């Protein structure tokens, strides 16, 4: 079964405490990406990766880092989270014709 | 740059009535177009997609959408809605390399409310 797995599903953290949200896919896709969803703004792309060791900024990359050391994994790193990064985050793994999304990670930064 | 506009933030429809959700896009070439649905507390599920060919595409859950190039639109329709259709609906255009699903630009979403 095609699957994109994100962890954790829910996270409450404090300002400045580094965190990592993991994402893994089992479809052997080259392309993976991260989005954040905020009320009234839809989904906006944070970072994407076209293959191992190839990453690039999306529309809202400030405050985030990513890495792509293996094809199946694409973690999102917040080195110093701030309250404006409170959001719902989605990882996606894509072929040319379809994007598969994880279940989302609801992050609250206090 | 590509963009997607969903003019209706909220739509309320009576159960059993027909539904049309509007989507307009801006893209320089032939677009790849998608509709996703997000139920409360859930992830995104693909309803249907358009790449080429027949401009009327059928999706899951009884949804269909029509691509109209002249109007830059890709409106979603359903003849008779069910209470379980209450959700957030997102239109998206493929904005990745070559315009595929690898890199989507989303609209801001339409929240569908179903009245009994």
mmCIF file of C-alpha atoms in Angstrom:
data_model
loop_
_atom_site.group_PDB
_atom_site.id
_atom_site.type_symbol
_atom_site.label_atom_id
_atom_site.label_comp_id
_atom_site.label_asym_id
_atom_site.label_seq_id
_atom_site.Cartn_x
_atom_site.Cartn_y
_atom_site.Cartn_z
ATOM 1 C CA UNK A 1 0.000 0.000 0.000
ATOM 2 C CA UNK A 2 1.275 3.442 -0.973
ATOM 3 C CA UNK A 3 2.083 5.288 2.188
ATOM 4 C CA UNK A 4 3.585 8.513 3.483
ATOM 5 C CA UNK A 5 4.251 8.351 7.210
ATOM 6 C CA UNK A 6 4.818 11.423 9.325
ATOM 7 C CA UNK A 7 5.766 11.530 12.988
ATOM 8 C CA UNK A 8 4.737 12.822 15.380
ATOM 9 C CA UNK A 9 1.075 13.571 14.635
ATOM 10 C CA UNK A 10 0.864 16.144 17.412
ATOM 11 C CA UNK A 11 3.606 18.142 19.075
ATOM 12 C CA UNK A 12 3.634 20.951 21.598
ATOM 13 C CA UNK A 13 6.985 22.566 22.182
ATOM 14 C CA UNK A 14 8.543 25.719 23.588
ATOM 15 C CA UNK A 15 10.144 28.552 21.687
ATOM 16 C CA UNK A 16 13.717 27.822 20.728
ATOM 17 C CA UNK A 17 13.762 24.076 21.356
ATOM 18 C CA UNK A 18 14.974 22.291 18.248
ATOM 19 C CA UNK A 19 12.662 19.691 16.793
ATOM 20 C CA UNK A 20 12.469 17.318 13.843
ATOM 21 C CA UNK A 21 9.380 16.030 12.083
ATOM 22 C CA UNK A 22 10.086 12.819 10.213
ATOM 23 C CA UNK A 23 8.613 11.767 6.881
ATOM 24 C CA UNK A 24 9.022 8.460 5.105
ATOM 25 C CA UNK A 25 7.569 7.107 1.847
ATOM 26 C CA UNK A 26 7.449 3.598 0.404
ATOM 27 C CA UNK A 27 6.802 4.433 -3.272
ATOM 28 C CA UNK A 28 10.368 5.037 -4.402
ATOM 29 C CA UNK A 29 9.466 8.574 -5.487
ATOM 30 C CA UNK A 30 12.247 10.957 -6.273
ATOM 31 C CA UNK A 31 10.229 14.062 -5.416
ATOM 32 C CA UNK A 32 9.228 14.902 -1.850
ATOM 33 C CA UNK A 33 8.058 18.127 -0.291
ATOM 34 C CA UNK A 34 6.818 19.812 2.861
ATOM 35 C CA UNK A 35 3.799 22.086 3.152
ATOM 36 C CA UNK A 36 2.284 24.070 5.946
ATOM 37 C CA UNK A 37 -1.436 24.699 6.210
ATOM 38 C CA UNK A 38 -2.824 27.766 7.923
ATOM 39 C CA UNK A 39 -6.461 28.904 8.136
ATOM 40 C CA UNK A 40 -7.424 31.049 5.176
ATOM 41 C CA UNK A 41 -4.078 30.517 3.445
ATOM 42 C CA UNK A 42 -4.382 26.981 2.112
ATOM 43 C CA UNK A 43 -1.220 24.914 1.777
ATOM 44 C CA UNK A 44 2.082 26.577 1.071
ATOM 45 C CA UNK A 45 5.249 24.764 0.100
ATOM 46 C CA UNK A 46 8.167 25.058 2.524
ATOM 47 C CA UNK A 47 10.893 22.975 0.891
ATOM 48 C CA UNK A 48 11.135 20.308 -1.722
ATOM 49 C CA UNK A 49 13.618 17.683 -2.846
ATOM 50 C CA UNK A 50 14.000 16.333 -6.347
ATOM 51 C CA UNK A 51 16.298 13.506 -5.308
ATOM 52 C CA UNK A 52 18.839 12.422 -2.724
ATOM 53 C CA UNK A 53 21.042 15.353 -1.687
ATOM 54 C CA UNK A 54 19.011 17.739 -3.886
ATOM 55 C CA UNK A 55 16.803 20.178 -1.989
ATOM 56 C CA UNK A 56 15.455 23.646 -2.681
ATOM 57 C CA UNK A 57 13.331 26.344 -1.098
ATOM 58 C CA UNK A 58 9.620 26.582 -1.644
ATOM 59 C CA UNK A 59 7.444 29.600 -0.988
ATOM 60 C CA UNK A 60 7.879 29.878 2.797
ATOM 61 C CA UNK A 61 11.288 28.423 3.773
ATOM 62 C CA UNK A 62 12.318 30.851 6.540
ATOM 63 C CA UNK A 63 12.958 29.112 9.850
ATOM 64 C CA UNK A 64 13.086 25.599 8.398
ATOM 65 C CA UNK A 65 15.739 23.161 7.247
ATOM 66 C CA UNK A 66 15.509 19.852 5.444
ATOM 67 C CA UNK A 67 17.814 17.033 4.456
ATOM 68 C CA UNK A 68 17.544 14.170 1.994
ATOM 69 C CA UNK A 69 20.187 11.567 2.757
ATOM 70 C CA UNK A 70 18.061 8.631 1.678
ATOM 71 C CA UNK A 71 15.408 8.453 -0.991
ATOM 72 C CA UNK A 72 12.641 7.359 1.349
ATOM 73 C CA UNK A 73 13.158 9.930 4.132
ATOM 74 C CA UNK A 74 12.739 13.692 4.134
ATOM 75 C CA UNK A 75 12.804 15.168 7.644
ATOM 76 C CA UNK A 76 11.773 18.741 8.430
ATOM 77 C CA UNK A 77 13.933 20.491 11.005
ATOM 78 C CA UNK A 78 13.033 23.545 13.055
ATOM 79 C CA UNK A 79 16.281 24.645 14.680
ATOM 80 C CA UNK A 80 14.731 27.388 16.818
ATOM 81 C CA UNK A 81 10.927 27.214 16.620
ATOM 82 C CA UNK A 82 8.878 30.352 17.134
ATOM 83 C CA UNK A 83 5.141 30.793 17.786
ATOM 84 C CA UNK A 84 4.533 31.852 14.158
ATOM 85 C CA UNK A 85 5.506 28.327 13.150
ATOM 86 C CA UNK A 86 2.450 26.954 14.911
ATOM 87 C CA UNK A 87 0.709 25.217 12.045
ATOM 88 C CA UNK A 88 -0.407 21.960 10.453
ATOM 89 C CA UNK A 89 2.401 20.396 8.436
ATOM 90 C CA UNK A 90 2.102 17.925 5.584
ATOM 91 C CA UNK A 91 4.760 15.881 3.905
ATOM 92 C CA UNK A 92 4.124 14.801 0.306
ATOM 93 C CA UNK A 93 5.711 12.247 -1.962
ATOM 94 C CA UNK A 94 5.017 12.694 -5.658
ATOM 95 C CA UNK A 95 5.190 11.081 -9.014
ATOM 96 C CA UNK A 96 4.566 13.301 -12.020
ATOM 97 C CA UNK A 97 0.879 12.468 -11.966
ATOM 98 C CA UNK A 98 -0.048 12.318 -8.299
ATOM 99 C CA UNK A 99 1.010 13.597 -4.905
ATOM 100 C CA UNK A 100 0.495 11.448 -1.820
ATOM 101 C CA UNK A 101 0.219 13.199 1.513
ATOM 102 C CA UNK A 102 0.993 12.147 5.028
ATOM 103 C CA UNK A 103 -1.619 12.468 7.777
ATOM 104 C CA UNK A 104 -0.183 15.740 8.994
ATOM 105 C CA UNK A 105 1.638 16.985 12.066
ATOM 106 C CA UNK A 106 -0.077 19.579 14.203
ATOM 107 C CA UNK A 107 2.654 21.671 15.792
ATOM 108 C CA UNK A 108 2.093 24.189 18.562
ATOM 109 C CA UNK A 109 4.966 26.425 19.657
ATOM 110 C CA UNK A 110 4.392 28.236 22.968
ATOM 111 C CA UNK B 1 4.041 32.493 -11.594
ATOM 112 C CA UNK B 2 1.203 30.053 -11.241
ATOM 113 C CA UNK B 3 -1.729 30.739 -8.934
ATOM 114 C CA UNK B 4 -5.066 29.224 -7.976
ATOM 115 C CA UNK B 5 -8.156 31.108 -6.878
ATOM 116 C CA UNK B 6 -11.074 29.565 -5.064
ATOM 117 C CA UNK B 7 -13.533 32.454 -4.811
ATOM 118 C CA UNK B 8 -15.798 30.888 -2.207
ATOM 119 C CA UNK B 9 -14.397 30.550 1.304
ATOM 120 C CA UNK B 10 -17.551 28.896 2.633
ATOM 121 C CA UNK B 11 -20.448 27.224 0.853
ATOM 122 C CA UNK B 12 -23.586 25.847 2.509
ATOM 123 C CA UNK B 13 -25.663 23.270 0.647
ATOM 124 C CA UNK B 14 -28.672 21.240 1.693
ATOM 125 C CA UNK B 15 -28.262 17.488 1.759
ATOM 126 C CA UNK B 16 -29.389 16.043 -1.565
ATOM 127 C CA UNK B 17 -28.843 19.289 -3.453
ATOM 128 C CA UNK B 18 -26.299 19.746 -6.221
ATOM 129 C CA UNK B 19 -22.896 21.295 -5.638
ATOM 130 C CA UNK B 20 -20.435 23.317 -7.650
ATOM 131 C CA UNK B 21 -17.130 24.546 -6.227
ATOM 132 C CA UNK B 22 -15.270 27.069 -8.325
ATOM 133 C CA UNK B 23 -11.591 27.093 -9.172
ATOM 134 C CA UNK B 24 -9.671 29.432 -11.462
ATOM 135 C CA UNK B 25 -5.999 29.037 -12.221
ATOM 136 C CA UNK B 26 -3.205 30.964 -13.778
ATOM 137 C CA UNK B 27 -0.462 28.991 -15.496
ATOM 138 C CA UNK B 28 1.593 29.611 -18.590
ATOM 139 C CA UNK B 29 1.180 26.223 -20.226
ATOM 140 C CA UNK B 30 -1.281 23.356 -20.247
ATOM 141 C CA UNK B 31 -1.870 22.756 -16.575
ATOM 142 C CA UNK B 32 -2.064 19.637 -14.506
ATOM 143 C CA UNK B 33 -5.093 20.231 -12.271
ATOM 144 C CA UNK B 34 -6.193 18.499 -9.110
ATOM 145 C CA UNK B 35 -8.960 18.551 -6.525
ATOM 146 C CA UNK B 36 -8.242 17.344 -3.003
ATOM 147 C CA UNK B 37 -10.588 16.914 -0.061
ATOM 148 C CA UNK B 38 -9.657 17.216 3.593
ATOM 149 C CA UNK B 39 -12.101 15.876 6.160
ATOM 150 C CA UNK B 40 -11.866 17.236 9.704
ATOM 151 C CA UNK B 41 -8.673 16.069 11.358
ATOM 152 C CA UNK B 42 -7.604 14.127 8.302
ATOM 153 C CA UNK B 43 -4.975 14.388 5.612
ATOM 154 C CA UNK B 44 -5.559 15.222 1.965
ATOM 155 C CA UNK B 45 -7.290 12.792 -0.344
ATOM 156 C CA UNK B 46 -7.184 13.117 -4.127
ATOM 157 C CA UNK B 47 -10.658 13.411 -5.638
ATOM 158 C CA UNK B 48 -9.703 13.710 -9.291
ATOM 159 C CA UNK B 49 -7.103 15.066 -11.676
ATOM 160 C CA UNK B 50 -6.837 16.405 -15.210
ATOM 161 C CA UNK B 51 -3.829 16.227 -17.489
ATOM 162 C CA UNK B 52 -5.174 16.141 -21.028
ATOM 163 C CA UNK B 53 -7.899 14.669 -23.195
ATOM 164 C CA UNK B 54 -11.552 14.649 -22.206
ATOM 165 C CA UNK B 55 -12.255 17.883 -20.374
ATOM 166 C CA UNK B 56 -14.843 16.268 -18.105
ATOM 167 C CA UNK B 57 -13.140 14.054 -15.566
ATOM 168 C CA UNK B 58 -14.734 11.678 -13.124
ATOM 169 C CA UNK B 59 -13.422 11.175 -9.630
ATOM 170 C CA UNK B 60 -14.148 9.281 -6.490
ATOM 171 C CA UNK B 61 -17.213 9.707 -4.278
ATOM 172 C CA UNK B 62 -19.382 10.778 -7.219
ATOM 173 C CA UNK B 63 -17.465 13.976 -7.974
ATOM 174 C CA UNK B 64 -16.629 15.298 -11.415
ATOM 175 C CA UNK B 65 -14.828 18.363 -12.713
ATOM 176 C CA UNK B 66 -14.749 20.164 -16.025
ATOM 177 C CA UNK B 67 -11.676 21.833 -17.465
ATOM 178 C CA UNK B 68 -12.462 24.975 -19.473
ATOM 179 C CA UNK B 69 -9.355 26.431 -21.019
ATOM 180 C CA UNK B 70 -11.106 29.562 -22.271
ATOM 181 C CA UNK B 71 -12.176 30.421 -18.732
ATOM 182 C CA UNK B 72 -9.065 29.072 -16.967
ATOM 183 C CA UNK B 73 -11.418 27.130 -14.735
ATOM 184 C CA UNK B 74 -11.641 23.675 -13.248
ATOM 185 C CA UNK B 75 -14.891 23.578 -11.298
ATOM 186 C CA UNK B 76 -15.854 20.638 -9.135
ATOM 187 C CA UNK B 77 -19.416 19.295 -9.201
ATOM 188 C CA UNK B 78 -21.575 16.703 -7.538
ATOM 189 C CA UNK B 79 -25.222 16.095 -8.433
ATOM 190 C CA UNK B 80 -26.400 15.240 -4.919
ATOM 191 C CA UNK B 81 -24.384 15.875 -1.772
ATOM 192 C CA UNK B 82 -24.349 13.706 1.334
ATOM 193 C CA UNK B 83 -23.697 14.832 4.903
ATOM 194 C CA UNK B 84 -20.343 13.027 4.716
ATOM 195 C CA UNK B 85 -19.209 15.454 2.001
ATOM 196 C CA UNK B 86 -18.793 18.197 4.598
ATOM 197 C CA UNK B 87 -15.082 18.995 4.410
ATOM 198 C CA UNK B 88 -12.472 21.420 3.094
ATOM 199 C CA UNK B 89 -11.862 21.250 -0.639
ATOM 200 C CA UNK B 90 -8.659 22.365 -2.313
ATOM 201 C CA UNK B 91 -7.975 22.979 -5.959
ATOM 202 C CA UNK B 92 -4.335 22.750 -7.042
ATOM 203 C CA UNK B 93 -2.268 23.277 -10.170
ATOM 204 C CA UNK B 94 0.850 21.275 -10.917
ATOM 205 C CA UNK B 95 3.689 23.717 -10.690
ATOM 206 C CA UNK B 96 6.716 21.456 -10.581
ATOM 207 C CA UNK B 97 9.258 20.853 -13.291
ATOM 208 C CA UNK B 98 7.146 20.493 -16.412
ATOM 209 C CA UNK B 99 4.004 21.253 -14.435
ATOM 210 C CA UNK B 100 3.337 17.884 -12.865
ATOM 211 C CA UNK B 101 2.215 16.866 -9.410
ATOM 212 C CA UNK B 102 5.788 17.263 -8.220
ATOM 213 C CA UNK B 103 5.201 20.736 -6.824
ATOM 214 C CA UNK B 104 1.626 21.849 -6.309
ATOM 215 C CA UNK B 105 0.257 25.347 -5.896
ATOM 216 C CA UNK B 106 -2.952 25.248 -3.878
ATOM 217 C CA UNK B 107 -5.928 27.515 -3.625
ATOM 218 C CA UNK B 108 -6.946 28.700 -0.193
ATOM 219 C CA UNK B 109 -9.727 26.178 0.049
ATOM 220 C CA UNK B 110 -13.519 26.121 0.194
ATOM 221 C CA UNK B 111 -15.215 24.971 3.368
ATOM 222 C CA UNK B 112 -18.345 22.980 2.534
ATOM 223 C CA UNK B 113 -21.162 22.846 5.061
ATOM 224 C CA UNK B 114 -24.062 20.457 4.575
ATOM 225 C CA UNK B 115 -27.441 21.389 6.006
ATOM 226 C CA UNK B 116 -29.806 18.559 6.937
#
